[in-house]
PDB file of C-alpha atoms in Angstrom:
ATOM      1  CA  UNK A   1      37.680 -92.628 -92.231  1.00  0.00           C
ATOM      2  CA  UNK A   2      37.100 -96.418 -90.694  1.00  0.00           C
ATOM      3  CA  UNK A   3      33.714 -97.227 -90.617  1.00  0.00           C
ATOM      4  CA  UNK A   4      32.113 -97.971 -87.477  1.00  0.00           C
ATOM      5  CA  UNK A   5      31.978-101.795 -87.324  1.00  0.00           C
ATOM      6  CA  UNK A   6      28.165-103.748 -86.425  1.00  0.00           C
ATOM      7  CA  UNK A   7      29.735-104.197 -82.960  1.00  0.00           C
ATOM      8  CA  UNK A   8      30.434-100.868 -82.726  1.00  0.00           C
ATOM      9  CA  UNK A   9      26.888-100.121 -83.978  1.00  0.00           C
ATOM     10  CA  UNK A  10      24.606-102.713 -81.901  1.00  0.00           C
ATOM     11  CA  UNK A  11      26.993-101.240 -78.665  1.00  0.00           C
ATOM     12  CA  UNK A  12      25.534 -97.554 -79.407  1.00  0.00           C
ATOM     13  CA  UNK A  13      22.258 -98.524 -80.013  1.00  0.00           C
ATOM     14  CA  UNK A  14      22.270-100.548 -76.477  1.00  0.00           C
ATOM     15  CA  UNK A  15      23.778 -97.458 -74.860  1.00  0.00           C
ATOM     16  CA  UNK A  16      20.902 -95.057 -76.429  1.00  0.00           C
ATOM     17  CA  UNK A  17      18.016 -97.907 -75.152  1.00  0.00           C
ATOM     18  CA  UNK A  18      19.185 -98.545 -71.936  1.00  0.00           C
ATOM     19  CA  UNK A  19      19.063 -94.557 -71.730  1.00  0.00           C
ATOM     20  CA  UNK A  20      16.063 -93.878 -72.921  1.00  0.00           C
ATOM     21  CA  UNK A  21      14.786 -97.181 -70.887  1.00  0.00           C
ATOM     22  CA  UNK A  22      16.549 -94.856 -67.571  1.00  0.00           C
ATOM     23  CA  UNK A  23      14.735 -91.439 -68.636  1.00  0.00           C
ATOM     24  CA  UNK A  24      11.529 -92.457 -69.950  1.00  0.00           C
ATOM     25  CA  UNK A  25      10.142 -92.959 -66.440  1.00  0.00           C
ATOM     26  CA  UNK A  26      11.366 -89.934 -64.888  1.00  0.00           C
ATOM     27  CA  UNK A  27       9.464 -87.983 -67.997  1.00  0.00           C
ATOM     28  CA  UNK A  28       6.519 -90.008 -67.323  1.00  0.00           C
ATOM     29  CA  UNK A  29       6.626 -88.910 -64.022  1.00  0.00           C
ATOM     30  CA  UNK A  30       7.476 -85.121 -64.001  1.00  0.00           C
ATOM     31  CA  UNK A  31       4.283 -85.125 -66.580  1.00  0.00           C
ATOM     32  CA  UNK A  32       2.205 -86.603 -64.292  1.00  0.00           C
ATOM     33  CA  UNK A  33       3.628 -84.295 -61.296  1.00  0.00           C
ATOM     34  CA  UNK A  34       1.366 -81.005 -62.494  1.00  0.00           C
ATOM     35  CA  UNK A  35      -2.030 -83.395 -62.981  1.00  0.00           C
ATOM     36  CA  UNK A  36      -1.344 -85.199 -59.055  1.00  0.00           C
ATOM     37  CA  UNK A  37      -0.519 -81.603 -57.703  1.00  0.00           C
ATOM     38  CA  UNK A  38      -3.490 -79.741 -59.173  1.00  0.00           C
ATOM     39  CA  UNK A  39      -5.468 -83.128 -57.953  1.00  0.00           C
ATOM     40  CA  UNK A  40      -3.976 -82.401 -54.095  1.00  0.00           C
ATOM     41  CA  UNK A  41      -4.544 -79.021 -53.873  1.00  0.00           C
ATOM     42  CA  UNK A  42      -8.428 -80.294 -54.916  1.00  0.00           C
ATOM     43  CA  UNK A  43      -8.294 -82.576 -52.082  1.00  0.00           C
ATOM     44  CA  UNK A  44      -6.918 -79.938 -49.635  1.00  0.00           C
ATOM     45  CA  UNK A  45     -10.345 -78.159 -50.782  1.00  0.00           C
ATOM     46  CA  UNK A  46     -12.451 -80.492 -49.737  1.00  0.00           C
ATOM     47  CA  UNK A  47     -10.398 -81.179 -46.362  1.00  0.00           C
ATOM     48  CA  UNK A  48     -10.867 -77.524 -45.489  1.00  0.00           C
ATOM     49  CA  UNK A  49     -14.643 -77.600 -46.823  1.00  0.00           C
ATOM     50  CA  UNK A  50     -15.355 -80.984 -44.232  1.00  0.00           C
ATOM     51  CA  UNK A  51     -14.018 -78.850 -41.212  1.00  0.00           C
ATOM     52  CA  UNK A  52     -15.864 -76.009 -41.944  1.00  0.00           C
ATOM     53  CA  UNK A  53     -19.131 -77.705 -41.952  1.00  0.00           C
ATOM     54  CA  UNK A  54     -18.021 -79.447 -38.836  1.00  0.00           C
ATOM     55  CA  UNK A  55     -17.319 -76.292 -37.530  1.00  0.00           C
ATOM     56  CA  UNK A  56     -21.078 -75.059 -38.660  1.00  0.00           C
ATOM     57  CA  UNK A  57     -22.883 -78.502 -37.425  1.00  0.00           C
ATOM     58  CA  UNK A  58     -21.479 -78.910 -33.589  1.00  0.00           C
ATOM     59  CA  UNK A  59     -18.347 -80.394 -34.873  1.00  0.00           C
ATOM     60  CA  UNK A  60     -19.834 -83.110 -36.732  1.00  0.00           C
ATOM     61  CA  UNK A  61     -19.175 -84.602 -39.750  1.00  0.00           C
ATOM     62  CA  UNK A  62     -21.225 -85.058 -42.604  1.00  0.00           C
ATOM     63  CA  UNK A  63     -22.373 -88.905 -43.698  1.00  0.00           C
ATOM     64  CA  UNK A  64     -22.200 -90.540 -47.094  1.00  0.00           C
ATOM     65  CA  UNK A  65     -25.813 -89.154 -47.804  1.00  0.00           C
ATOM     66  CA  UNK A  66     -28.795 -87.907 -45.545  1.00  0.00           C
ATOM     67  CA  UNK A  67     -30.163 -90.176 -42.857  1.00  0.00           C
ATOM     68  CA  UNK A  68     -33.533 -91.771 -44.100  1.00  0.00           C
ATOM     69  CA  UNK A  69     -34.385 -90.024 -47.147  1.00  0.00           C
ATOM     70  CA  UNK A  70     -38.270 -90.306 -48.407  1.00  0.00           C
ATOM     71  CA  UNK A  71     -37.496 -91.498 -52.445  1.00  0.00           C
ATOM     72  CA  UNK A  72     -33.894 -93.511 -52.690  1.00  0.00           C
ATOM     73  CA  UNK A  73     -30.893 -91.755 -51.806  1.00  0.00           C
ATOM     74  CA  UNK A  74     -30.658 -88.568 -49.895  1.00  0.00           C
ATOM     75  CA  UNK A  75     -27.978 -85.623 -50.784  1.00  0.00           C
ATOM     76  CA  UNK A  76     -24.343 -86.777 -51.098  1.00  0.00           C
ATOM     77  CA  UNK A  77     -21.949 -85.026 -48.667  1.00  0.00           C
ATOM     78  CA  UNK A  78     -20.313 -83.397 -51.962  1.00  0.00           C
ATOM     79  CA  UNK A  79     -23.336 -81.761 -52.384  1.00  0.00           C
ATOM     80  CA  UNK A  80     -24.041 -80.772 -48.278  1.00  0.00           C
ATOM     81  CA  UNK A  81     -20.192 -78.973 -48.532  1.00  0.00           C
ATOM     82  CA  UNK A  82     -20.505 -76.707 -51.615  1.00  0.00           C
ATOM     83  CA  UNK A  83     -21.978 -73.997 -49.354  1.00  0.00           C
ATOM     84  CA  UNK A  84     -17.616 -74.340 -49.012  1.00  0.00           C
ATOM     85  CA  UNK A  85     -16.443 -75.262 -52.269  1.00  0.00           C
ATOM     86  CA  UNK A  86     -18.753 -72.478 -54.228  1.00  0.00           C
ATOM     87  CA  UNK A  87     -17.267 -75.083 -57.453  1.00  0.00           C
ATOM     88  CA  UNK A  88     -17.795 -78.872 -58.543  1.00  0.00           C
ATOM     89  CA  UNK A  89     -14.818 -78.673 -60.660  1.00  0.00           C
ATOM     90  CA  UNK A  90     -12.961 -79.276 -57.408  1.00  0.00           C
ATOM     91  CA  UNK A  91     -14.341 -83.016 -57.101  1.00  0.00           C
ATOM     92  CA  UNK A  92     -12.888 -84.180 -59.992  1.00  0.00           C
ATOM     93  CA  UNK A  93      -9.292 -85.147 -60.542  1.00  0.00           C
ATOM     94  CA  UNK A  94      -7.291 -83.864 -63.611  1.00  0.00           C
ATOM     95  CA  UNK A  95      -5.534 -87.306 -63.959  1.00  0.00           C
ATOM     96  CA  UNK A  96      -8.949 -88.822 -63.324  1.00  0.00           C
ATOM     97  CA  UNK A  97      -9.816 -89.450 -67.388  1.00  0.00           C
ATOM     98  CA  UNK A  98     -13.203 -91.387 -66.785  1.00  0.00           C
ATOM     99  CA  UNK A  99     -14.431 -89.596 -63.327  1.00  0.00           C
ATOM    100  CA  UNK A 100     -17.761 -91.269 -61.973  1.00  0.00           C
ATOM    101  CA  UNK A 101     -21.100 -90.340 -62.140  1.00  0.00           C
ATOM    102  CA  UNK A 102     -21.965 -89.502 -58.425  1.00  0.00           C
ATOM    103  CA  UNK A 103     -25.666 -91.340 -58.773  1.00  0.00           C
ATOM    104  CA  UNK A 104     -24.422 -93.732 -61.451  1.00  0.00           C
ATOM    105  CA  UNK A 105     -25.947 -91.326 -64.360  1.00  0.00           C
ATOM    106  CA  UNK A 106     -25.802 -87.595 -65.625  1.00  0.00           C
ATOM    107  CA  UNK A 107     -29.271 -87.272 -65.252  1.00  0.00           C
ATOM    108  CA  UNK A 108     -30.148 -87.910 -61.672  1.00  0.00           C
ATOM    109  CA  UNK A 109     -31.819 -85.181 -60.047  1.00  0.00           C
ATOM    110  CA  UNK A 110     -30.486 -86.290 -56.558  1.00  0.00           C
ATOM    111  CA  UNK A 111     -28.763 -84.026 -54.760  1.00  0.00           C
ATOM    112  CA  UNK A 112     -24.921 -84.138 -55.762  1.00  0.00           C
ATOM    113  CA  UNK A 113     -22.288 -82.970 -57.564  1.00  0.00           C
ATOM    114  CA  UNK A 114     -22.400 -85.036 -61.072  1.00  0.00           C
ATOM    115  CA  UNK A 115     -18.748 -86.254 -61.786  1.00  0.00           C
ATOM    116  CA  UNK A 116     -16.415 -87.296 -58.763  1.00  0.00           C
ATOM    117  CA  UNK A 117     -12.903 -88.576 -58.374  1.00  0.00           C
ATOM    118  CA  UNK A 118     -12.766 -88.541 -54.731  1.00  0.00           C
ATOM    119  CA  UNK A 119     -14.294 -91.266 -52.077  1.00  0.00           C
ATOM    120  CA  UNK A 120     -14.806 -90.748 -48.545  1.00  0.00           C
ATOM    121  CA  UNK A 121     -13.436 -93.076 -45.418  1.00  0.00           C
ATOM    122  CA  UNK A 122     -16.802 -94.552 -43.602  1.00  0.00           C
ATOM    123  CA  UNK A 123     -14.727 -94.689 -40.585  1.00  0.00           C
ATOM    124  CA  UNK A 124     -14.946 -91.183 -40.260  1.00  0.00           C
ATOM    125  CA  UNK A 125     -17.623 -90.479 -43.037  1.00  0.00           C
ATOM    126  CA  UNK A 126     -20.357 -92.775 -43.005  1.00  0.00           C
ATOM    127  CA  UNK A 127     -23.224 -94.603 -44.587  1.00  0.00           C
ATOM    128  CA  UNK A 128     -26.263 -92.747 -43.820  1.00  0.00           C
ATOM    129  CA  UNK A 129     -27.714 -95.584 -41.348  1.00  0.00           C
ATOM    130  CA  UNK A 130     -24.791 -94.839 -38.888  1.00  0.00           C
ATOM    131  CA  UNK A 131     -24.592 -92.132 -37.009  1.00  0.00           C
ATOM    132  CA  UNK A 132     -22.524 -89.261 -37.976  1.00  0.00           C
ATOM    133  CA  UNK A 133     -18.999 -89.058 -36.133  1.00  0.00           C
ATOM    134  CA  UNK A 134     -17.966 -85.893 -34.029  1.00  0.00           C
ATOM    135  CA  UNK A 135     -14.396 -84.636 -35.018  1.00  0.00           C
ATOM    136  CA  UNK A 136     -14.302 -84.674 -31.428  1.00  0.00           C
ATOM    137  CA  UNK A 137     -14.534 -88.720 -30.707  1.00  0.00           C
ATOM    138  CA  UNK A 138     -10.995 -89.406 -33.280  1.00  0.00           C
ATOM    139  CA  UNK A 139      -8.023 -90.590 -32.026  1.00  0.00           C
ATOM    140  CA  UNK A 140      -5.759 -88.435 -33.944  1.00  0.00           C
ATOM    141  CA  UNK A 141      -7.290 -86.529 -36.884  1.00  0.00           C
ATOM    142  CA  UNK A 142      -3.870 -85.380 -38.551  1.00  0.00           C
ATOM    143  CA  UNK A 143      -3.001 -89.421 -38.909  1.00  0.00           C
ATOM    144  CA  UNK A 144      -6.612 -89.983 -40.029  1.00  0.00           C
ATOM    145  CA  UNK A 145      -7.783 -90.200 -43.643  1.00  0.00           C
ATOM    146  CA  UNK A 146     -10.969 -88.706 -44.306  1.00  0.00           C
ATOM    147  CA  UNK A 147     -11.087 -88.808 -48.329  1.00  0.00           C
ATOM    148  CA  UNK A 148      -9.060 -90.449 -51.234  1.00  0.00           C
ATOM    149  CA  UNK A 149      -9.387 -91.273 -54.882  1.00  0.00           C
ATOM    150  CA  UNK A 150     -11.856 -93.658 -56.053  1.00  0.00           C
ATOM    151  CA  UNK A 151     -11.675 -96.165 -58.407  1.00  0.00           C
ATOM    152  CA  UNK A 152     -13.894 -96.360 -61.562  1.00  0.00           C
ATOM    153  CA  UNK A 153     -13.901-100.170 -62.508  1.00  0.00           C
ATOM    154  CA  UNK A 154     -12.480-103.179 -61.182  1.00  0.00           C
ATOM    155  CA  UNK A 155      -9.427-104.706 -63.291  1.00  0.00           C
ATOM    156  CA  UNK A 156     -12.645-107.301 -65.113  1.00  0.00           C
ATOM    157  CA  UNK A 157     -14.470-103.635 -66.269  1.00  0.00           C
ATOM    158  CA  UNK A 158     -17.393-103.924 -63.171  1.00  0.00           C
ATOM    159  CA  UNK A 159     -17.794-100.506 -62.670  1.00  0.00           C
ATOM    160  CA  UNK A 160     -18.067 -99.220 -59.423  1.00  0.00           C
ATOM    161  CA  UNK A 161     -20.956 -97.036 -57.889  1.00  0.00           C
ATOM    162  CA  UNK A 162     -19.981 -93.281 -57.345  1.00  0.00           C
ATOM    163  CA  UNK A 163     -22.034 -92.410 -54.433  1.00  0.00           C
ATOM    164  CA  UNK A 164     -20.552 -95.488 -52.131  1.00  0.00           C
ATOM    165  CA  UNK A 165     -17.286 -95.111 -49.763  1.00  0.00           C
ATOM    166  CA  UNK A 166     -14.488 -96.827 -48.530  1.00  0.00           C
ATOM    167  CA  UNK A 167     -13.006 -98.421 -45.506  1.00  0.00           C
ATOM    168  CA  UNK A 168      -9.842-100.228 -44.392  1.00  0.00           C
ATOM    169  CA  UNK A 169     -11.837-102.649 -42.232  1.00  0.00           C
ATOM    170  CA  UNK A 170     -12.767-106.176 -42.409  1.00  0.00           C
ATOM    171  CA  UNK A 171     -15.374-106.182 -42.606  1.00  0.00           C
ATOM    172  CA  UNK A 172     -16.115-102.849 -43.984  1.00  0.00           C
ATOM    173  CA  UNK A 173     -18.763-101.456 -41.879  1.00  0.00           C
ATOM    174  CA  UNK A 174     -18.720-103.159 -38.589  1.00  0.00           C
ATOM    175  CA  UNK A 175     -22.167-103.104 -36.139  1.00  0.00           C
ATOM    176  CA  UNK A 176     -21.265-100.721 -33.123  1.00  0.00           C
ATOM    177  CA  UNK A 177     -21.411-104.018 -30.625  1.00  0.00           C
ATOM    178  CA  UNK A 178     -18.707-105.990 -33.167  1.00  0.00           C
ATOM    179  CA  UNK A 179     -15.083-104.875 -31.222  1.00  0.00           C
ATOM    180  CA  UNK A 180     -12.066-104.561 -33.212  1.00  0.00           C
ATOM    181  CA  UNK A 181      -9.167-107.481 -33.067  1.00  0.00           C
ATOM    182  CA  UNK A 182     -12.067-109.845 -32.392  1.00  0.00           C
ATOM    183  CA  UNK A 183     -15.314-109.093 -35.251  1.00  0.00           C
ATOM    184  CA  UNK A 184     -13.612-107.343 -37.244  1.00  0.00           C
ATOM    185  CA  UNK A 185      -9.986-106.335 -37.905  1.00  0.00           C
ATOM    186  CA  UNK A 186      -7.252-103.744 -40.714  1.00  0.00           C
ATOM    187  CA  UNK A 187      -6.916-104.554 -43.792  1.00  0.00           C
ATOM    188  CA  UNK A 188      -3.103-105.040 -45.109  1.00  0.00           C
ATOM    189  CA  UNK A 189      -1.579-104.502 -48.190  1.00  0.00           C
ATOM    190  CA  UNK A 190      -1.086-107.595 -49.529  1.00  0.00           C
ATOM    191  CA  UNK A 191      -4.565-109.180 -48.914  1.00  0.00           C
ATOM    192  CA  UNK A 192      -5.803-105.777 -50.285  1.00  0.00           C
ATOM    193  CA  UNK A 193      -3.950-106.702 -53.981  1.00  0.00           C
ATOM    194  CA  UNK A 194      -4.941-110.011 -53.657  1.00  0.00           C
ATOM    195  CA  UNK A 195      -8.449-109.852 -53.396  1.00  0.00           C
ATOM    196  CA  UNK A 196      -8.912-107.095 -56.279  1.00  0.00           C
ATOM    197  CA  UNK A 197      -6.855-108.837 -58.711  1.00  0.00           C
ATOM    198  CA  UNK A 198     -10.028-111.651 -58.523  1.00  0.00           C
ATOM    199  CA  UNK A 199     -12.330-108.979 -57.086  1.00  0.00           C
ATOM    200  CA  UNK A 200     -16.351-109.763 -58.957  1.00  0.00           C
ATOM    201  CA  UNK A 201     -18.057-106.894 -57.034  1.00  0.00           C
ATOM    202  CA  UNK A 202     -16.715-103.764 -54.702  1.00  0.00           C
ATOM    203  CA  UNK A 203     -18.120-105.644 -51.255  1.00  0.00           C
ATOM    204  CA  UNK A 204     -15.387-108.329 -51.486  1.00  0.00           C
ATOM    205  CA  UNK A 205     -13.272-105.756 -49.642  1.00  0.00           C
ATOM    206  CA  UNK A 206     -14.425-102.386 -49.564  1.00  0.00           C
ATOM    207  CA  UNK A 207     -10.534-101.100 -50.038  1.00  0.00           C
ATOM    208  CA  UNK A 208     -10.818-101.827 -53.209  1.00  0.00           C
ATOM    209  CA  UNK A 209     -12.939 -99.334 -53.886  1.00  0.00           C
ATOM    210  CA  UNK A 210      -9.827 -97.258 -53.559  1.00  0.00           C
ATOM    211  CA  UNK A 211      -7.848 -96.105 -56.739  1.00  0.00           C
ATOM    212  CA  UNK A 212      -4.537 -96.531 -54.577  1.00  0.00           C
ATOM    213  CA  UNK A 213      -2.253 -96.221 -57.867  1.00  0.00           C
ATOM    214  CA  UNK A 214      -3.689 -92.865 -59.054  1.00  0.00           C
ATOM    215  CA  UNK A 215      -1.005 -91.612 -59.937  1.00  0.00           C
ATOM    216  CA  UNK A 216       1.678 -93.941 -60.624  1.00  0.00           C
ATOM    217  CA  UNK A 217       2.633 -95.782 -57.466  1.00  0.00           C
ATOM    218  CA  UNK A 218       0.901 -93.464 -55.699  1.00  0.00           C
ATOM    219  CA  UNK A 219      -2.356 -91.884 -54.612  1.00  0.00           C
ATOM    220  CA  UNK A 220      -3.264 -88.162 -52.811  1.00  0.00           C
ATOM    221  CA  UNK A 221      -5.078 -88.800 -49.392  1.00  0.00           C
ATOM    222  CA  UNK A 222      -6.598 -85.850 -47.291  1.00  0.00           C
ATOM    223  CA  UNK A 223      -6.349 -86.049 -43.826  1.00  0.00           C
ATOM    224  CA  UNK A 224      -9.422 -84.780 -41.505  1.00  0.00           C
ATOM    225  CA  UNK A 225      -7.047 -82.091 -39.859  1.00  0.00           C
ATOM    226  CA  UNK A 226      -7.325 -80.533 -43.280  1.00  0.00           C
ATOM    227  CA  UNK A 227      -4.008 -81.907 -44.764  1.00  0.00           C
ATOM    228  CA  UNK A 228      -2.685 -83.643 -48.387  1.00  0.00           C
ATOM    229  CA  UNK A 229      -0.321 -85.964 -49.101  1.00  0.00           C
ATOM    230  CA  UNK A 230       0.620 -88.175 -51.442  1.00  0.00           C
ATOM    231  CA  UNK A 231       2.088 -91.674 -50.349  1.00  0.00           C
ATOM    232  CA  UNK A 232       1.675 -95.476 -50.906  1.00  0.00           C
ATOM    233  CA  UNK A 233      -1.141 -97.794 -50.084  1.00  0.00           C
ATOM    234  CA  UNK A 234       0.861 -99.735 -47.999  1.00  0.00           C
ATOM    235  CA  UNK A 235       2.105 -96.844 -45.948  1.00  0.00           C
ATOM    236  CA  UNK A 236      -1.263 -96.009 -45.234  1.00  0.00           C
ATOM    237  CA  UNK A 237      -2.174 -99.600 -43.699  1.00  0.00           C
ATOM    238  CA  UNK A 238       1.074 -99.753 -41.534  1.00  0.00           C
ATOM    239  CA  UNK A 239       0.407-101.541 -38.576  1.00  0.00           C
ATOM    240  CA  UNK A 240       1.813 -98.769 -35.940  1.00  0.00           C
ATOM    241  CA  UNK A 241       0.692 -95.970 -38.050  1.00  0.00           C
ATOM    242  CA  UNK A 242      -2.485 -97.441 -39.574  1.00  0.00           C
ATOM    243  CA  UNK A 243      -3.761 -94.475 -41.374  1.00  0.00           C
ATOM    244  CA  UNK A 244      -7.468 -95.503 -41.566  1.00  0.00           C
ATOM    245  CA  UNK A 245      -8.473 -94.786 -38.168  1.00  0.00           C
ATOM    246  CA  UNK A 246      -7.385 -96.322 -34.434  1.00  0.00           C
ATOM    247  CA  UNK A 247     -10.704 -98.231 -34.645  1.00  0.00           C
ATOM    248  CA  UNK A 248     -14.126 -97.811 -36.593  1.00  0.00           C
ATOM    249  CA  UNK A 249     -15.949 -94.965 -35.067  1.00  0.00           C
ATOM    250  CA  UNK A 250     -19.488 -94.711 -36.521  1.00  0.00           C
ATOM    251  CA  UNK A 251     -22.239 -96.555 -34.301  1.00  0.00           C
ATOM    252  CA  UNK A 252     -24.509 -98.220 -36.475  1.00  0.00           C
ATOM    253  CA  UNK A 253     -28.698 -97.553 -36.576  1.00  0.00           C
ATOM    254  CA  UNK A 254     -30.585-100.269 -35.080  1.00  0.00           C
ATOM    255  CA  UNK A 255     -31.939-100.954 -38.680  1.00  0.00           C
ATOM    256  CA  UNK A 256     -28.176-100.213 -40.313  1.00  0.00           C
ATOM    257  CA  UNK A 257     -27.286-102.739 -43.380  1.00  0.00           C
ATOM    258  CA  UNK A 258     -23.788-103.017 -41.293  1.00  0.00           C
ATOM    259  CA  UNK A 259     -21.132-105.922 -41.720  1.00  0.00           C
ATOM    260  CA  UNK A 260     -21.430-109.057 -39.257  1.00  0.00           C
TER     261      UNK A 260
END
């Protein structure tokens, strides 16, 4: 029998790595498929658990945390939807392997839900010195992200408050006289990557705050009509399907720590 020759060998053993170099993602990725499903269906959850305290409150949404509270922060709005949820499990992502602390430690006796994966849109969920936004008063709630995964630490380890949220604005969270395309405009994708690849702290651009890549090169987004998807950042921030709202709706307090 001739024995195979090192050509002969070296070809074979290119063959087996460039197939293994073709299947090795797809693996990846059908492992990851059970862990970004089970984290969707969570997100669905919470979708359905915002409209049915909107449905309870006058069609109004909840805000980050309670308006004015007498000692620090007031309850989070994971906290005023578990009459909903009946379950905190629900808040945190199984892909999610370092979920934050909602109040930045386990201890806090504030009232939350302790571990969370998930971060609400201000534009529709906000700070507790704006005031809260009427399903009512949004453009189109089934293009409208309400909630989507938060990131734990920036890429130099600062880690990120839990109890904060996110917006697609610059800046962030504009004063109610501020008017879009003049004060304060979307954020795109690329200016998004750029600034949290040198990001120090989350208020360089509060997208960042946003775990975008969840799941790959992908994250799950809920939609205020109830709805869950998984797509790309830069799908979301489409200019004539901008995902983040047609404008940013909250009016601000006259004593709100808004954006100028």
């Amino acid at each position: 029998m001739r024995r195979a020759g090192l050509s002969e060998v070296l070809a074979s053993v290119s063959v087996v790595g460039l197939t293994a170099a073709l299947i090795l993602p797809l693996v990846l990725k059908d492992r990851q498929a059970p862990a970004r499903t089970a984290c969707m269906d969570n997100m669905k959850q919470i979708g359905a658990s915002l409209l049915m305290y909107s449905a309870d409150y006058d069609g109004i949404l909840p805000r980050t945390t309670e308006e004015r509270p007498s000692r620090g922060l007031g309850a989070h709005w994971t906290y005023l939807i578990q009459p909903y949820v009946h379950s905190e499990s629900i808040f945190v992502c199984p892909a999610d392997t370092s979920p934050s602390y909602t109040y930045q430690d386990s201890g806090s006796h504030r009232r939350r839900v302790s571990l969370l994966s998930y971060i609400n849109n201000y534009a529709a969920v906000p700070a507790h010195d704006f005031y809260p936004v009427p399903v009512s008063a949004l453009t189109d709630p089934a293009s409208m992200i309400v909630i989507g995964e938060r990131r734990g630490r920036l890429p130099d380890r600062t880690e990120l408050k839990g109890w904060k949220g996110t917006s697609a604005f610059d800046p962030g969270q504009p004063c109610q006289q501020l008017v879009f395309g003049e004060d304060y405009r979307r954020t795109n994708v690329q200016q998004a990557n750029d600034v949290l690849k040198t990001a120090k702290s989350d208020k360089d651009l509060l997208i960042i705050r946003l775990n975008w890549n969840a799941h790959g090169e992908v994250s799950n987004y809920t939609f205020v009509d109830g709805h869950a998807r998984a797509q790309e950042l830069g799908r979301t921030l489409e200019p004539d399907r901008f995902e983040w709202g047609e404008r940013f709706y909250p009016r601000s307090m006259p004593d709100a720590n808004c954006d100028q």
